[in-house]
mmCIF file of C-alpha atoms in Angstrom:
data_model
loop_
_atom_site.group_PDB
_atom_site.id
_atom_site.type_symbol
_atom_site.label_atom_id
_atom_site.label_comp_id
_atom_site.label_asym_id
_atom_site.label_seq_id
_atom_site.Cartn_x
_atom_site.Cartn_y
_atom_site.Cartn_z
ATOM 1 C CA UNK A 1 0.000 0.000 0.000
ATOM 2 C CA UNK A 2 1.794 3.373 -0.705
ATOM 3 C CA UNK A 3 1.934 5.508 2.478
ATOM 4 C CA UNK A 4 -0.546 7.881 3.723
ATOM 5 C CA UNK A 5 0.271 11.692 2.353
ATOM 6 C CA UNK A 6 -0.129 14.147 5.240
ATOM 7 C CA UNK A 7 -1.871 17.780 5.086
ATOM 8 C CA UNK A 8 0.742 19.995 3.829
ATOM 9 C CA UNK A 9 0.720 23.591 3.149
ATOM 10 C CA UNK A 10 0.389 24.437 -0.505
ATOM 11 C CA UNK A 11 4.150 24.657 -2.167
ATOM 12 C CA UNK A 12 4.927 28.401 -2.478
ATOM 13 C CA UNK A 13 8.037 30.178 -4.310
ATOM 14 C CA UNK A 14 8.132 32.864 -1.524
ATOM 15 C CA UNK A 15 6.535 33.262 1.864
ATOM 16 C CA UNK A 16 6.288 36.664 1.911
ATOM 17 C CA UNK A 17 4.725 37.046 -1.166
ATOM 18 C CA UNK A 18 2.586 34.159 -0.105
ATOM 19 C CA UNK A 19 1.255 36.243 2.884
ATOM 20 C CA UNK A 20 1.051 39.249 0.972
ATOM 21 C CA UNK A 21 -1.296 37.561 -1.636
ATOM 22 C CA UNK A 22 -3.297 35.737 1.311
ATOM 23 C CA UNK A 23 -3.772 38.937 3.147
ATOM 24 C CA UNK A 24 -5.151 40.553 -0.524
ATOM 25 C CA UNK A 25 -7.871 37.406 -1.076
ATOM 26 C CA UNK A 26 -8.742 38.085 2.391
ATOM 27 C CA UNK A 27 -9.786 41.525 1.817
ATOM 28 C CA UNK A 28 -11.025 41.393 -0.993
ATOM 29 C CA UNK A 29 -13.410 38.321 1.024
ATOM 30 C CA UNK A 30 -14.297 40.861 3.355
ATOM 31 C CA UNK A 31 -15.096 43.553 0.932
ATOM 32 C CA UNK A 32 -17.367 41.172 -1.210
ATOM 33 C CA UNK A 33 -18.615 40.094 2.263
ATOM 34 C CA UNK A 34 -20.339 43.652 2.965
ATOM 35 C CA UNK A 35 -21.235 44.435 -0.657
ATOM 36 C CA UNK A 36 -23.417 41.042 -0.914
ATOM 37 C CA UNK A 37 -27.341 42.341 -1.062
ATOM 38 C CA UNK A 38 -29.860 39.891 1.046
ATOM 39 C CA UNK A 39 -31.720 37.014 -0.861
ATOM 40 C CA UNK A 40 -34.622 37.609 1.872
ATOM 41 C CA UNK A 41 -36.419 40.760 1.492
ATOM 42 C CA UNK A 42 -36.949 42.013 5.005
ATOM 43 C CA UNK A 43 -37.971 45.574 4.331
ATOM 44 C CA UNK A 44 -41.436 46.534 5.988
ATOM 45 C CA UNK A 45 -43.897 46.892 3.496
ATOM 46 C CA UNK A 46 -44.993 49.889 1.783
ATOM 47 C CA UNK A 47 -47.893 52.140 3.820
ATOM 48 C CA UNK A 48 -51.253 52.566 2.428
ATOM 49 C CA UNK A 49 -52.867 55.464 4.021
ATOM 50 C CA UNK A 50 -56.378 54.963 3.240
ATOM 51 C CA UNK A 51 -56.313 51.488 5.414
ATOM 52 C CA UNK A 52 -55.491 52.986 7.976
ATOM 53 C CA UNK A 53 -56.647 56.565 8.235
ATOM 54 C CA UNK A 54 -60.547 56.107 8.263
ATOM 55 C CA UNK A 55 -61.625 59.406 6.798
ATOM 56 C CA UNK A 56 -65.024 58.816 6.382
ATOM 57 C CA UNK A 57 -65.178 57.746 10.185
ATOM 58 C CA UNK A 58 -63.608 61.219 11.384
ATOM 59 C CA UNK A 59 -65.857 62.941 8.546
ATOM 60 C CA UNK A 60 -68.880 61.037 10.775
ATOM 61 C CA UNK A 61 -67.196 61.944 14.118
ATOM 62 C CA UNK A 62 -66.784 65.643 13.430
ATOM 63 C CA UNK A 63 -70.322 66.343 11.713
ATOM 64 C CA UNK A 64 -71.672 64.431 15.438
ATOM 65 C CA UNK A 65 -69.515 67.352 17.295
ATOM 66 C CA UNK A 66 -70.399 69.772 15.513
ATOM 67 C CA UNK A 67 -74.127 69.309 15.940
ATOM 68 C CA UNK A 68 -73.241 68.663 19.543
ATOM 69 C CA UNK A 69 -71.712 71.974 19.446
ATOM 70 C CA UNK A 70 -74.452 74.082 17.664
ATOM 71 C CA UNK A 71 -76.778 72.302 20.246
ATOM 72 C CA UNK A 72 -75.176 73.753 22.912
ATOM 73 C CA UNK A 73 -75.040 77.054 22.042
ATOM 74 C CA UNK A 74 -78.830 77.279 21.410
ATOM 75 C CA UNK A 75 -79.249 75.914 24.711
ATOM 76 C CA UNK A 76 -77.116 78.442 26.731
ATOM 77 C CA UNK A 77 -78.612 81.334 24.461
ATOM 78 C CA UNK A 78 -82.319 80.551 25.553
ATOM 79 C CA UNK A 79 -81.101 79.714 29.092
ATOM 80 C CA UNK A 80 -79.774 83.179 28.785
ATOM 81 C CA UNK A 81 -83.250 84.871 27.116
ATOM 82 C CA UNK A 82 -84.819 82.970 30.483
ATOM 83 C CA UNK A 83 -82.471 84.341 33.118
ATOM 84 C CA UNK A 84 -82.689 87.867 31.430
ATOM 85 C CA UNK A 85 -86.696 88.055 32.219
ATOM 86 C CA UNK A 86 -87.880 90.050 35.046
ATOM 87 C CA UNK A 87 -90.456 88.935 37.405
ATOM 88 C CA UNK A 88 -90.158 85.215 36.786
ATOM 89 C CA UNK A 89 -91.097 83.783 40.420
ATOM 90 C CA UNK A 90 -89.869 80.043 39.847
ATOM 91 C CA UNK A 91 -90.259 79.329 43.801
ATOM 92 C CA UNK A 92 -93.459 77.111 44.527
ATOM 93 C CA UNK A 93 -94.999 79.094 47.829
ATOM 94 C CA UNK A 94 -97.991 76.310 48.134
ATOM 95 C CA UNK A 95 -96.812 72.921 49.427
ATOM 96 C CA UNK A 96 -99.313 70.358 48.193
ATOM 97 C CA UNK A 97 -100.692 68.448 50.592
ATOM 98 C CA UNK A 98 -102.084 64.986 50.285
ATOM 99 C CA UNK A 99 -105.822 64.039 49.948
ATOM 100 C CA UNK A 100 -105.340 60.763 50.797
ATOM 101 C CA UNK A 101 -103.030 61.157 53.771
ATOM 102 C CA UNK A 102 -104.843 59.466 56.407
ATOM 103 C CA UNK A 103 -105.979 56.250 54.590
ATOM 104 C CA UNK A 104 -102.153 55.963 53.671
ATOM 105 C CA UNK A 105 -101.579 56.114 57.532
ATOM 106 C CA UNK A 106 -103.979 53.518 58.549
ATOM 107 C CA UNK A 107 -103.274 51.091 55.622
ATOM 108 C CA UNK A 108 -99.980 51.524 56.686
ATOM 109 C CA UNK A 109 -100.685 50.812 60.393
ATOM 110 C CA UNK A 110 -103.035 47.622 59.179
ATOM 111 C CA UNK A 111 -100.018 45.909 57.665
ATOM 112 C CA UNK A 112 -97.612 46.724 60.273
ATOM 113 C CA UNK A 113 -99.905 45.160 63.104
ATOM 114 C CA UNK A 114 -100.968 42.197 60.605
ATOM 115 C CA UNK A 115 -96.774 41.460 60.031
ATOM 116 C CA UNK A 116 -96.431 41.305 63.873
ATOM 117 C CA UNK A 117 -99.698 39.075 64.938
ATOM 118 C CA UNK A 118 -97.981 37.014 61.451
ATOM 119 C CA UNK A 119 -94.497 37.132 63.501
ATOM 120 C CA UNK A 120 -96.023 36.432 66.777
ATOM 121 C CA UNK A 121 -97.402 32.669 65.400
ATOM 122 C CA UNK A 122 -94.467 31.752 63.699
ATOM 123 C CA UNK A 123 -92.000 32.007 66.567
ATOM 124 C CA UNK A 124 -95.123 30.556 69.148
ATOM 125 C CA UNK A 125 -94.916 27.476 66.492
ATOM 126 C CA UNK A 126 -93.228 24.389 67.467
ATOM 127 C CA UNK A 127 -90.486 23.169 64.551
ATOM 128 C CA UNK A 128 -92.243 20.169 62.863
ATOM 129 C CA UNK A 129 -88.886 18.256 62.263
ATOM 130 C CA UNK A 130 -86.327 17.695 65.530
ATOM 131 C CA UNK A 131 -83.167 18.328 64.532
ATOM 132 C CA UNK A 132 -81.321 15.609 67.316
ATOM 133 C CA UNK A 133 -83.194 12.846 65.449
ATOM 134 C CA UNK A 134 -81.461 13.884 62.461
ATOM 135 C CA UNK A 135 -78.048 14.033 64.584
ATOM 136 C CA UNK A 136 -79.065 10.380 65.901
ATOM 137 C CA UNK A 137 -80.109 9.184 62.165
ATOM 138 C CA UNK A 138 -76.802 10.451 60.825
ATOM 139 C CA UNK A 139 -74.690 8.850 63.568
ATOM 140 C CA UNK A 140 -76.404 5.666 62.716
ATOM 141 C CA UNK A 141 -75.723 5.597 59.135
ATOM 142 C CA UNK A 142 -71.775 6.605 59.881
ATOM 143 C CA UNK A 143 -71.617 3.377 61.980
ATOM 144 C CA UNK A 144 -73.506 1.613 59.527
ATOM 145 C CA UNK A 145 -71.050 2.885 56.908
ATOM 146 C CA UNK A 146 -67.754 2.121 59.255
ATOM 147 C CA UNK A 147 -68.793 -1.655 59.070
ATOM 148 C CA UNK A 148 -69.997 -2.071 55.078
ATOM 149 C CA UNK A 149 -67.162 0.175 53.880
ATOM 150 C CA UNK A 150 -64.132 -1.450 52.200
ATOM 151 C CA UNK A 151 -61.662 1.231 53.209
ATOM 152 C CA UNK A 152 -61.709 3.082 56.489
ATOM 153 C CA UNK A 153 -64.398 5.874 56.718
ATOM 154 C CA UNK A 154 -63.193 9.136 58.182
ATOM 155 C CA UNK A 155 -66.674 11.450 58.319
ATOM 156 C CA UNK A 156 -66.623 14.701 58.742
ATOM 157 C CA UNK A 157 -65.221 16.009 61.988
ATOM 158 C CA UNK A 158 -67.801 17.758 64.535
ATOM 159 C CA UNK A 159 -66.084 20.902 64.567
ATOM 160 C CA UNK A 160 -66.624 20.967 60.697
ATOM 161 C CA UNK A 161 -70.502 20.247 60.779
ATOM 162 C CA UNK A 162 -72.642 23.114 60.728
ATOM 163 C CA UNK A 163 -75.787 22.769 62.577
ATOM 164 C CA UNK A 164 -77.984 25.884 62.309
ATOM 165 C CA UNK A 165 -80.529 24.019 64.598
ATOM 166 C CA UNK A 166 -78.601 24.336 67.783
ATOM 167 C CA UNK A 167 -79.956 26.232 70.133
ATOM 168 C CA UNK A 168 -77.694 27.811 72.962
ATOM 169 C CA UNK A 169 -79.623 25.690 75.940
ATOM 170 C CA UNK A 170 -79.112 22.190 73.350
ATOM 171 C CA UNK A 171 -83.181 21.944 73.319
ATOM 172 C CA UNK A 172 -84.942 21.684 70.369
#
């Protein structure tokens, strides 16, 4: 097999003018380098003012404001022509008074005492449901539970039920 040839550098008649001519190609690289234009065109594209401007929409908005406007000022000049008038008395001396004042009053009193006899019966009622036979049903079914149930039951702690049934004295 003939031997291998090893990477050697290219056979030159002078180094220095070797270098010199390396150093050229390499500038002239470099200048090609920055004179080279983009394949991709990534310039924004052109503007089209009348996408984007809206005139007829600020044509709309300015006739609105303007009518606004004109409005406005024939407002303030009557409110004017009505200030300027002597011997306007715009102060109401006669305070109306009710015709029906009194039936309002005793209507009114005829509910108020029917709410309260209404009041009176539903807290002399006794509750139809007892609220410890529903604590002694539910304890019942948790035991019932404890023994059917594959996996240990955990209820729900006391301190997390919420009775709204207790009463301070624990009566029904």
């Amino acid at each position: 097999t003939p031997p291998k040839e090893m990477f050697r550098e290219e056979k030159m008649a002078s180094r220095v003018c070797s270098k010199r001519w390396q150093e050229r190609s390499y500038v002239r690289h470099r200048k090609k380098l920055q004179e080279i234009k983009a394949s991709i065109d990534n310039t924004p594209p052109p503007m089209y003012p009348h996408l984007y401007q809206k005139l007829k929409k600020a044509q709309a908005e300015e006739e609105k404001c303007s009518g606004i406007e004109r409005d406005n000022r024939t407002l303030v000049k009557r409110m004017t022509e009505i200030m300027q008038r002597p011997g306007i008395d715009t102060h109401n001396t006669i305070q109306s008074k009710s015709l029906n004042r009194e039936s309002r009053k005793r209507e009114l009193s005829r509910i108020t005492n029917e709410n309260q006899k209404l009041l009176q019966r539903i807290q002399a009622r006794q509750p139809t449901y007892s609220h410890l036979q529903w604590e002694q049903d539910r304890e019942q079914k948790e035991t019932i539970c404890e023994r059917i149930c594959r996996y240990p039951y955990r209820p729900r702690a006391a301190t997390e039920r919420l009775c709204y049934y207790d009463s301070p004295k624990g009566g029904a």
